[in-house]
PDB file of C-alpha atoms in Angstrom:
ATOM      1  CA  UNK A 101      -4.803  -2.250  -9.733  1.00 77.00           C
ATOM      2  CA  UNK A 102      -3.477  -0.446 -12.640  1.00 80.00           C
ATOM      3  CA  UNK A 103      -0.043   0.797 -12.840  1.00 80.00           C
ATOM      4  CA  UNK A 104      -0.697   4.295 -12.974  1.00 77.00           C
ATOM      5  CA  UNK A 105      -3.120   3.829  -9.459  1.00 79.00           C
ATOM      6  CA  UNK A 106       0.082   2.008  -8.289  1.00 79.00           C
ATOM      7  CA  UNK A 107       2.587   4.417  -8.951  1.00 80.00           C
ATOM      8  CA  UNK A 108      -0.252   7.245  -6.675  1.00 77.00           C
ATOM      9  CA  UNK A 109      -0.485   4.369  -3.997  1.00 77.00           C
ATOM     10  CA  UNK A 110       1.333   4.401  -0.735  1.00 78.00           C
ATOM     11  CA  UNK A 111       3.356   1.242   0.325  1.00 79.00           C
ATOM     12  CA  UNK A 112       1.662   0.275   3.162  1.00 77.00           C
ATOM     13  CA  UNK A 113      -1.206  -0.535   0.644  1.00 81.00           C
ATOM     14  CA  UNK A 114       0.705  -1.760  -1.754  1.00 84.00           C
ATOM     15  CA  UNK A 115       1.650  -4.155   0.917  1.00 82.00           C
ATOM     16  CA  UNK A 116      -1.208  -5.168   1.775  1.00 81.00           C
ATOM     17  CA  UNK A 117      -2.410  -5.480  -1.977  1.00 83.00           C
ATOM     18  CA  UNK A 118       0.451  -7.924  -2.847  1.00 86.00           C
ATOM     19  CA  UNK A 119      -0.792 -10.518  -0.095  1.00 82.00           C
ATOM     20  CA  UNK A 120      -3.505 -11.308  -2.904  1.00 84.00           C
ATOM     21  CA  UNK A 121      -1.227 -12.016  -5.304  1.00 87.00           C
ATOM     22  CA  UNK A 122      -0.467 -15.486  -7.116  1.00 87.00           C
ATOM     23  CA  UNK A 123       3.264 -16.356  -5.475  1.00 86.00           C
ATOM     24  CA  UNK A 124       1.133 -15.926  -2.347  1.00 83.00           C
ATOM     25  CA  UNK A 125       0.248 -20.122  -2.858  1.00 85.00           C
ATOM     26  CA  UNK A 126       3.392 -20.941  -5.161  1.00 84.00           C
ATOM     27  CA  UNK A 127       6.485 -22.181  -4.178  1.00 86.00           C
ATOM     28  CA  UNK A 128       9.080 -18.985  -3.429  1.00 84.00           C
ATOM     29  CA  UNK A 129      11.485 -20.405  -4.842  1.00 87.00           C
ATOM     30  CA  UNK A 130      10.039 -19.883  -8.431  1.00 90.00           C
ATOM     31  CA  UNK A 131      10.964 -16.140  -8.393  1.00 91.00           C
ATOM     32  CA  UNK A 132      14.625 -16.296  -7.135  1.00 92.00           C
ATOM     33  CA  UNK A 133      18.187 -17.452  -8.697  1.00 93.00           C
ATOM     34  CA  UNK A 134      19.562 -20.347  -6.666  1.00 91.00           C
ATOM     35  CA  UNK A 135      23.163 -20.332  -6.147  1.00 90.00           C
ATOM     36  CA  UNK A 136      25.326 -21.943  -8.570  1.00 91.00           C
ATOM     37  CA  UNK A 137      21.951 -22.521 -10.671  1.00 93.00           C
ATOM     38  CA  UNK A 138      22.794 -22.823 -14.603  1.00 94.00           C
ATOM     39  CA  UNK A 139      21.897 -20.036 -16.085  1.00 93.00           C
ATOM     40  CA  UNK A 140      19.623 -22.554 -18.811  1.00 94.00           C
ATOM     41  CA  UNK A 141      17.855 -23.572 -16.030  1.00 95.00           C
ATOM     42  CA  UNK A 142      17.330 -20.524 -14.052  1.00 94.00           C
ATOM     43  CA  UNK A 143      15.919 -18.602 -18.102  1.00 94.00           C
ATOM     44  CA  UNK A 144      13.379 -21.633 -17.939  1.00 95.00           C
ATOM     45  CA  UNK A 145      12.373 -20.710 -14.155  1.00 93.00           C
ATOM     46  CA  UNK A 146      12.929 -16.960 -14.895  1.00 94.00           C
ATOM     47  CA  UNK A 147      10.075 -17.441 -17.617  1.00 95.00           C
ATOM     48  CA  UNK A 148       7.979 -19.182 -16.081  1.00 94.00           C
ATOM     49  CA  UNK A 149       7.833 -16.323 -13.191  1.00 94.00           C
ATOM     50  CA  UNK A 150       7.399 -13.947 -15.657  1.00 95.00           C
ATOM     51  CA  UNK A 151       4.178 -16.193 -16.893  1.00 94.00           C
ATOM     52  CA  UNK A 152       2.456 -16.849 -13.775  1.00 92.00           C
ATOM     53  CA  UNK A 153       3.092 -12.732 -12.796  1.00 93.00           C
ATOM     54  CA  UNK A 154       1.304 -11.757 -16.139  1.00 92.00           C
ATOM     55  CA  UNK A 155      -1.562 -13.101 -15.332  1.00 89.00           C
ATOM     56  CA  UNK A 156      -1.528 -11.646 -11.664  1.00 92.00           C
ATOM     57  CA  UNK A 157      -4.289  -9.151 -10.517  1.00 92.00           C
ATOM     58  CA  UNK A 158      -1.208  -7.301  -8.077  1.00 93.00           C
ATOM     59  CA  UNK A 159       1.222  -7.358 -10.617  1.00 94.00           C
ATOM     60  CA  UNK A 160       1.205  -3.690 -10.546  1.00 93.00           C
ATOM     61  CA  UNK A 161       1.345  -2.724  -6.978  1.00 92.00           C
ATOM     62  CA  UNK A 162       4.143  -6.217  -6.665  1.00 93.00           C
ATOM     63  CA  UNK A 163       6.447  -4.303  -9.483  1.00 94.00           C
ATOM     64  CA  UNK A 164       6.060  -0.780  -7.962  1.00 92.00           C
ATOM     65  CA  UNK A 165       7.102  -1.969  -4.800  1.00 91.00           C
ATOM     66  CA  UNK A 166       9.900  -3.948  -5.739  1.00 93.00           C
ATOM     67  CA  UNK A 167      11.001  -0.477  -7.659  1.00 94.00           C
ATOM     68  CA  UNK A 168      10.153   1.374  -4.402  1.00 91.00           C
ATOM     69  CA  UNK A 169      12.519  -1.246  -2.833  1.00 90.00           C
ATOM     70  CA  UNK A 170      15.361  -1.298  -4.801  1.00 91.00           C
ATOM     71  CA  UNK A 171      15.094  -4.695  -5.965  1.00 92.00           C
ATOM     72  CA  UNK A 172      17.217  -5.537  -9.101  1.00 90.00           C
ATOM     73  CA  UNK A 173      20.538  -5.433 -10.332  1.00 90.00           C
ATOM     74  CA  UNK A 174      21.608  -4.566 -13.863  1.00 89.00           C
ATOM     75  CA  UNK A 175      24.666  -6.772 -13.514  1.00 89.00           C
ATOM     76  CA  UNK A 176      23.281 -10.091 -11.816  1.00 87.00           C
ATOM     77  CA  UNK A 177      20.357 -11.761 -12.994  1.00 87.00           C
ATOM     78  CA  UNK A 178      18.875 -13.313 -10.353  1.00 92.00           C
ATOM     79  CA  UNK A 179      15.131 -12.839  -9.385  1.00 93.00           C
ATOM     80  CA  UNK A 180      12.146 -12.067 -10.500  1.00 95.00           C
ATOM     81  CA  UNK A 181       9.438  -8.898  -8.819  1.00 93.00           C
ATOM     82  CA  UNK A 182       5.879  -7.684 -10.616  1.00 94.00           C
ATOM     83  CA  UNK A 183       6.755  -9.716 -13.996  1.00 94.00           C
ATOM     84  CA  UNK A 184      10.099  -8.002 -14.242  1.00 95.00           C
ATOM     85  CA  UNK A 185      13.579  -9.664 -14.319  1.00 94.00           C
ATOM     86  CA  UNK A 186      16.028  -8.360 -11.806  1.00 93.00           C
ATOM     87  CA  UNK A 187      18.034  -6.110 -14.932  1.00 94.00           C
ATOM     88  CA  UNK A 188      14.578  -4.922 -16.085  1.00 95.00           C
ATOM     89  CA  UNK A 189      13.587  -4.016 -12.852  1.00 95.00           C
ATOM     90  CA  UNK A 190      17.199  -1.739 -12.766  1.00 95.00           C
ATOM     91  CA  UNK A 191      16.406  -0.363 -15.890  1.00 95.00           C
ATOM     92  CA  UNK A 192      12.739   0.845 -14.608  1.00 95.00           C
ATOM     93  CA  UNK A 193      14.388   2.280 -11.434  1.00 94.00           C
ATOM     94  CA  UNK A 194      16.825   4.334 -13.504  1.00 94.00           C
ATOM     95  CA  UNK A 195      14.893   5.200 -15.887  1.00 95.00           C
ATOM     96  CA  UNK A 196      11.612   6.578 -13.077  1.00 93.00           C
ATOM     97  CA  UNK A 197      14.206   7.719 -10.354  1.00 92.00           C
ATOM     98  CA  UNK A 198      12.682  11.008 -10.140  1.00 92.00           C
ATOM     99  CA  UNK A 199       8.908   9.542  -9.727  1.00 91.00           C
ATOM    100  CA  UNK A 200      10.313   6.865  -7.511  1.00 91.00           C
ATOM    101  CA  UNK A 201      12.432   9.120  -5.433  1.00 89.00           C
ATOM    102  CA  UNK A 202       9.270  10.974  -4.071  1.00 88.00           C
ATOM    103  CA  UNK A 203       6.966   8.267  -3.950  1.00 88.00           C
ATOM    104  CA  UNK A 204       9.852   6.804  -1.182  1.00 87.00           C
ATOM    105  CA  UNK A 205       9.502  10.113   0.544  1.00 82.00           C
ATOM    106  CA  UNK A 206       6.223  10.383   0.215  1.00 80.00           C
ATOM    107  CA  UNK A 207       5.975   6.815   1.688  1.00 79.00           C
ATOM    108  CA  UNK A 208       8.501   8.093   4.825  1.00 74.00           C
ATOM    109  CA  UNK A 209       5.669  11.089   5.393  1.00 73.00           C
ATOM    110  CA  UNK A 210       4.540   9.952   8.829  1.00 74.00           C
ATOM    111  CA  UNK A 211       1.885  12.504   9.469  1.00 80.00           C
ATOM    112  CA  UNK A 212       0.220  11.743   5.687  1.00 76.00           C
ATOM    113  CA  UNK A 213       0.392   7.795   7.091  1.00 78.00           C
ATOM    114  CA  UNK A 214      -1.563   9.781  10.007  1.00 85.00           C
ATOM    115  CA  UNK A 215      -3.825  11.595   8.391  1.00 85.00           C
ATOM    116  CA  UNK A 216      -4.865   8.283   6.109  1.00 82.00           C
ATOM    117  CA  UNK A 217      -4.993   6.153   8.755  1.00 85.00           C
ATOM    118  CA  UNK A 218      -7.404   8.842  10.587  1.00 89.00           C
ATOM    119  CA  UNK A 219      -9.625   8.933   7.570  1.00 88.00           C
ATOM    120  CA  UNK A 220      -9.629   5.247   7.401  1.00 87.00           C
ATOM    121  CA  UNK A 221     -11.190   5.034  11.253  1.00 90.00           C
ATOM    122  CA  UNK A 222     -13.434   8.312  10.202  1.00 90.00           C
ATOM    123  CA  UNK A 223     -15.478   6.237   7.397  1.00 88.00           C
ATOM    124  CA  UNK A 224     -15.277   3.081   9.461  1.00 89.00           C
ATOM    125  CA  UNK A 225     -16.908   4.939  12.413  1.00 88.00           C
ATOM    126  CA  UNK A 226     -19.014   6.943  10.040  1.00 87.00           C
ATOM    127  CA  UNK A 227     -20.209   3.637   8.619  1.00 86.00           C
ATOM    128  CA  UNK A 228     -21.501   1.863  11.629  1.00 84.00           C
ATOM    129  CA  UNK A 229     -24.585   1.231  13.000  1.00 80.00           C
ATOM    130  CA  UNK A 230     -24.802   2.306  16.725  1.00 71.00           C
ATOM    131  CA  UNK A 231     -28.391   1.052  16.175  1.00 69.00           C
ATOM    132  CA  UNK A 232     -27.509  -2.714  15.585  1.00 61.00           C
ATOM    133  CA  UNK A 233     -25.594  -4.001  18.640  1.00 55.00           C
ATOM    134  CA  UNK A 234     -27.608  -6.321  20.942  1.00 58.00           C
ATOM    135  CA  UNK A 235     -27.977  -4.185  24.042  1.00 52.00           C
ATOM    136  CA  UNK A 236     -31.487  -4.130  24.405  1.00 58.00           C
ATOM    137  CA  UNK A 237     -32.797  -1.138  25.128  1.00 59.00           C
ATOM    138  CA  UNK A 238     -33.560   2.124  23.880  1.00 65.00           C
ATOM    139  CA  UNK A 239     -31.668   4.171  26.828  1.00 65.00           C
ATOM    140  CA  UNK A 240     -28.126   1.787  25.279  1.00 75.00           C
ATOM    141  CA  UNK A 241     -29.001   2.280  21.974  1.00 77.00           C
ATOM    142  CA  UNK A 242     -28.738   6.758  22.330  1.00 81.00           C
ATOM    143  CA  UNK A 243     -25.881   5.975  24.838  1.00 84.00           C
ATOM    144  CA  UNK A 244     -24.105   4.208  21.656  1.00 84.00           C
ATOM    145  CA  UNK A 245     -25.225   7.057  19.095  1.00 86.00           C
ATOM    146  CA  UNK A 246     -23.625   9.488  21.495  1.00 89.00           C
ATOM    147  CA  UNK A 247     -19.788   7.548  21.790  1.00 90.00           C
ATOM    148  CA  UNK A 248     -20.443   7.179  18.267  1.00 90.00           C
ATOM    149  CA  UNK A 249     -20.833  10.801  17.335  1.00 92.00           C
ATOM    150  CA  UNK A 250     -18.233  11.896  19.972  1.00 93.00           C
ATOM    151  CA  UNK A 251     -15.467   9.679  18.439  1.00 93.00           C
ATOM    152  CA  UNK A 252     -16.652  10.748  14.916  1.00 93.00           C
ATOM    153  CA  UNK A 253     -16.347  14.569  16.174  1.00 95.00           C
ATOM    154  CA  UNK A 254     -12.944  13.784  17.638  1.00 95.00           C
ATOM    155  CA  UNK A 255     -11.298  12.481  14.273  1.00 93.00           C
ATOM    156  CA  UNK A 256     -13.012  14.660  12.225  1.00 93.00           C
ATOM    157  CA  UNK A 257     -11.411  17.586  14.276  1.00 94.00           C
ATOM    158  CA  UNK A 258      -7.998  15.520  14.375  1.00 92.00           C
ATOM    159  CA  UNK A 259      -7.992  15.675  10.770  1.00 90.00           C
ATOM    160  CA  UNK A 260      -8.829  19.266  10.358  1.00 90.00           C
ATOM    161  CA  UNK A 261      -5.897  20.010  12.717  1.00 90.00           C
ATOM    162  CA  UNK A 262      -3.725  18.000  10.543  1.00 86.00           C
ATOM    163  CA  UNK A 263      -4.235  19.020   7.334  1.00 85.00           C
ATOM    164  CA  UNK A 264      -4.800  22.901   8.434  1.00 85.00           C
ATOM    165  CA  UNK A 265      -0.874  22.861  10.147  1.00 82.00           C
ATOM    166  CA  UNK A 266       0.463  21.073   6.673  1.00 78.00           C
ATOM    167  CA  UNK A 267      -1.576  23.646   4.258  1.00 79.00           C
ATOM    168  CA  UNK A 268      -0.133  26.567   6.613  1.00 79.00           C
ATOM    169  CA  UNK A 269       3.232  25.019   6.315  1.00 74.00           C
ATOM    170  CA  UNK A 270       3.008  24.864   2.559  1.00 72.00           C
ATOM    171  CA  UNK A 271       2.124  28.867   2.557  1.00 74.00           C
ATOM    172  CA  UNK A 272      -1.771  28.336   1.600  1.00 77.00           C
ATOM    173  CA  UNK A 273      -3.754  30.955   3.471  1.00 62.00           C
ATOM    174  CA  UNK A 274      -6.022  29.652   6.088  1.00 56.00           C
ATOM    175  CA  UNK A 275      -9.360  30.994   5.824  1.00 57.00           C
ATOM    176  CA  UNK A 276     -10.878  31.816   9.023  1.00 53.00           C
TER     177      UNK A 276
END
């Protein structure tokens, strides 16, 4: 994932995306200050968590969620999110507040978390094969094709409901 696809991704995936990621095996500690840690020791750690992130295939979606949460302090130095040091990750946040502000709303938009998760089940459904379960029989087999196009009819028609009430809400005309 790129950064720019994870700036446009919602946090539930980014979520998900980050369970892939190297510190998934490694030891936590490696990305966080300990207390009382010298600071000489915790640069050598800090770099080293920096190094194994680089070479991450989440780093990305890790760093914008850790910007999404907040994560980093310009005044303490103490952990490490996406390849960033807490200050750096302070500086981004500053620095993409705007951006950051309405990906966190857009995150908070319930019915959009609806309306993917709806599309999600649509091409699931859609991508079945009513055809391949072992029911024997042909009479089973048009029995499954029917549930099968009735649940595909019924999110298809819950997502045209939901995305015809949020276009009329945002003043686009509704053709009939």
């Amino acid at each position: 994932m790129t950064s720019n696809q994870a700036r446009h991704t919602r946090r539930a995936v980014l979520q998900s995306a980050i369970d892939a990621g190297v510190c998934a095996t490694a030891d936590p500690d490696l990305w966080f200050r300990t207390d009382d840690e010298p600071q000489i020791t915790w640069q050598a750690r800090r770099a080293e968590a920096i190094r194994v992130c680089t070479g991450c295939p989440v780093r990305a979606a890790c760093e914008e969620l850790a910007l999404r949460n907040g994560d980093g302090n310009h005044r303490v130095d103490d952990m490490v999110r996406g390849g960033l040091s807490g200050a750096r990750l302070a500086a981004a946040r500053s620095a993409e507040a705007d951006r950051l502000t309405a990906a966190v709303d857009a995150d908070q938009d319930t019915e959009g978390r609806l309306l993917d998760d709806l599309s999600v089940e649509l091409r699931t459904q859609a991508g079945l094969n009513p055809d391949g379960r072992r029911n024997r029989g042909r009479l089973r087999q048009d029995e499954n094709r029917t549930e099968q196009n009735l649940r595909i009819r019924a999110l298809a028609a819950s997502i045209r409901q939901i995305r015809t009430a949020r276009r009329a809400r945002a003043g686009w005309v509704v053709a009939a």
